[in-house]
mmCIF file of C-alpha atoms in Angstrom:
data_model
loop_
_atom_site.group_PDB
_atom_site.id
_atom_site.type_symbol
_atom_site.label_atom_id
_atom_site.label_comp_id
_atom_site.label_asym_id
_atom_site.label_seq_id
_atom_site.Cartn_x
_atom_site.Cartn_y
_atom_site.Cartn_z
ATOM 1 C CA MET R 12 19.661 7.604 -9.920
ATOM 2 C CA THR R 13 16.925 6.750 -12.238
ATOM 3 C CA VAL R 14 15.251 3.433 -12.861
ATOM 4 C CA LYS R 15 13.832 2.257 -16.050
ATOM 5 C CA ALA R 16 10.422 0.949 -15.816
ATOM 6 C CA SER R 17 7.769 0.032 -18.306
ATOM 7 C CA VAL R 18 4.240 1.627 -17.687
ATOM 8 C CA SER R 19 0.851 1.365 -19.536
ATOM 9 C CA LEU R 20 -1.066 4.136 -19.965
ATOM 10 C CA SER R 21 -4.465 4.777 -21.316
ATOM 11 C CA GLU R 22 -4.774 6.447 -24.963
ATOM 12 C CA SER R 23 -6.294 9.465 -23.053
ATOM 13 C CA GLN R 24 -3.527 9.425 -20.470
ATOM 14 C CA ALA R 25 -0.844 9.115 -23.251
ATOM 15 C CA ALA R 26 -2.479 11.851 -25.241
ATOM 16 C CA PHE R 27 -2.542 14.268 -22.354
ATOM 17 C CA ALA R 28 1.121 13.462 -21.505
ATOM 18 C CA ARG R 29 2.197 14.008 -25.110
ATOM 19 C CA ARG R 30 0.451 17.408 -25.101
ATOM 20 C CA LEU R 31 2.181 18.524 -22.101
ATOM 21 C CA VAL R 32 5.456 17.746 -23.575
ATOM 22 C CA ALA R 33 4.437 19.215 -26.921
ATOM 23 C CA GLU R 34 3.396 22.559 -25.032
ATOM 24 C CA GLY R 35 6.855 22.386 -23.523
ATOM 25 C CA ARG R 36 5.553 21.943 -20.069
ATOM 26 C CA TYR R 37 7.677 18.931 -19.431
ATOM 27 C CA ALA R 38 10.826 17.672 -21.257
ATOM 28 C CA SER R 39 9.711 14.235 -21.853
ATOM 29 C CA LEU R 40 6.951 11.445 -21.225
ATOM 30 C CA SER R 41 9.092 10.158 -18.232
ATOM 31 C CA ALA R 42 9.277 13.761 -16.859
ATOM 32 C CA VAL R 43 5.215 13.973 -16.839
ATOM 33 C CA VAL R 44 5.099 10.573 -15.042
ATOM 34 C CA GLN R 45 7.879 11.485 -12.567
ATOM 35 C CA ARG R 46 5.597 14.645 -11.757
ATOM 36 C CA GLY R 47 2.612 12.637 -11.400
ATOM 37 C CA ILE R 48 4.146 10.053 -9.091
ATOM 38 C CA GLU R 49 5.499 13.012 -6.958
ATOM 39 C CA ALA R 50 2.190 14.655 -6.730
ATOM 40 C CA LEU R 51 0.401 11.491 -5.501
ATOM 41 C CA ARG R 52 3.359 10.873 -3.146
ATOM 42 C CA ALA R 53 2.636 14.493 -1.658
ATOM 43 C CA GLU R 54 -0.988 13.882 -1.551
ATOM 44 C CA THR R 55 -0.574 10.492 0.004
ATOM 45 C CA GLU R 56 2.055 12.094 2.897
ATOM 46 C CA ALA R 57 -0.290 14.945 3.620
ATOM 47 C CA ARG R 58 -3.267 12.293 4.018
ATOM 48 C CA GLU R 59 -1.205 10.259 6.351
ATOM 49 C CA ALA R 60 -0.033 13.166 8.322
ATOM 50 C CA GLU R 61 -3.690 14.405 8.776
ATOM 51 C CA LEU R 62 -4.727 10.938 9.691
ATOM 52 C CA ALA R 63 -1.924 10.758 12.438
ATOM 53 C CA VAL R 64 -3.009 14.507 13.916
ATOM 54 C CA LEU R 65 -6.677 13.122 14.014
ATOM 55 C CA ARG R 66 -5.550 9.810 15.771
ATOM 56 C CA ALA R 67 -3.623 11.879 18.147
ATOM 57 C CA LEU R 68 -6.521 13.966 18.979
ATOM 58 C CA LEU R 69 -8.811 11.140 19.353
ATOM 59 C CA ALA R 70 -6.387 9.372 21.836
ATOM 60 C CA GLU R 71 -6.152 12.421 23.740
ATOM 61 C CA ARG R 72 -9.562 12.845 24.118
ATOM 62 C CA GLU R 73 -10.298 9.009 24.878
ATOM 63 C CA ALA R 74 -7.490 9.519 27.668
ATOM 64 C CA GLY R 75 -9.492 12.579 29.060
ATOM 65 C CA GLY R 76 -12.344 12.561 31.269
ATOM 66 C CA PHE R 77 -15.960 11.943 30.341
ATOM 67 C CA THR R 78 -18.929 14.086 31.464
ATOM 68 C CA GLY R 79 -22.184 12.144 31.484
ATOM 69 C CA LEU R 80 -25.492 13.444 30.259
ATOM 70 C CA GLY R 81 -26.956 14.410 33.790
ATOM 71 C CA ALA R 82 -23.553 15.919 34.891
ATOM 72 C CA GLY R 83 -23.529 17.861 31.405
ATOM 73 C CA ARG R 84 -27.100 19.172 31.743
ATOM 74 C CA ALA R 85 -26.406 20.310 35.519
ATOM 75 C CA ALA R 86 -23.522 21.982 34.454
ATOM 76 C CA THR R 87 -25.256 23.848 31.594
ATOM 77 C CA GLU R 88 -28.148 24.810 33.827
ATOM 78 C CA THR R 89 -25.649 26.016 36.530
ATOM 79 C CA ALA R 90 -24.090 28.228 33.939
ATOM 80 C CA ILE R 91 -27.158 29.521 32.689
ATOM 81 C CA ALA R 92 -28.549 30.115 36.132
ATOM 82 C CA ALA R 93 -25.311 32.242 36.853
ATOM 83 C CA LYS R 94 -25.644 34.302 33.563
ATOM 84 C CA ARG R 95 -29.078 34.964 34.366
ATOM 85 C CA ARG R 96 -28.394 36.481 37.719
ATOM 86 C CA ALA R 97 -25.494 38.243 36.579
ATOM 87 C CA HIS R 98 -27.630 40.104 34.391
ATOM 88 C CA GLY R 99 -30.645 40.491 36.551
ATOM 89 C CA LEU R 100 -32.896 38.261 34.835
#
């Protein structure tokens, strides 16, 4: 189902849309506007999906344990010492 709506375009937008129609890339100005809206919808949905994944990752990380600076340094030093021993250094 289509809905008639009045939209305002800048002169450059209208010229670009008319050129696309004249080149045969779209059947009408309405088709150009519809394609633009669909592209914007796809971009918005992709951004929303990416944000949802990032929010889930942050929530997962917040729920997990946190290693403090001292414990992190100690773990790093232990790992380095083990590697040195393993390589005879």
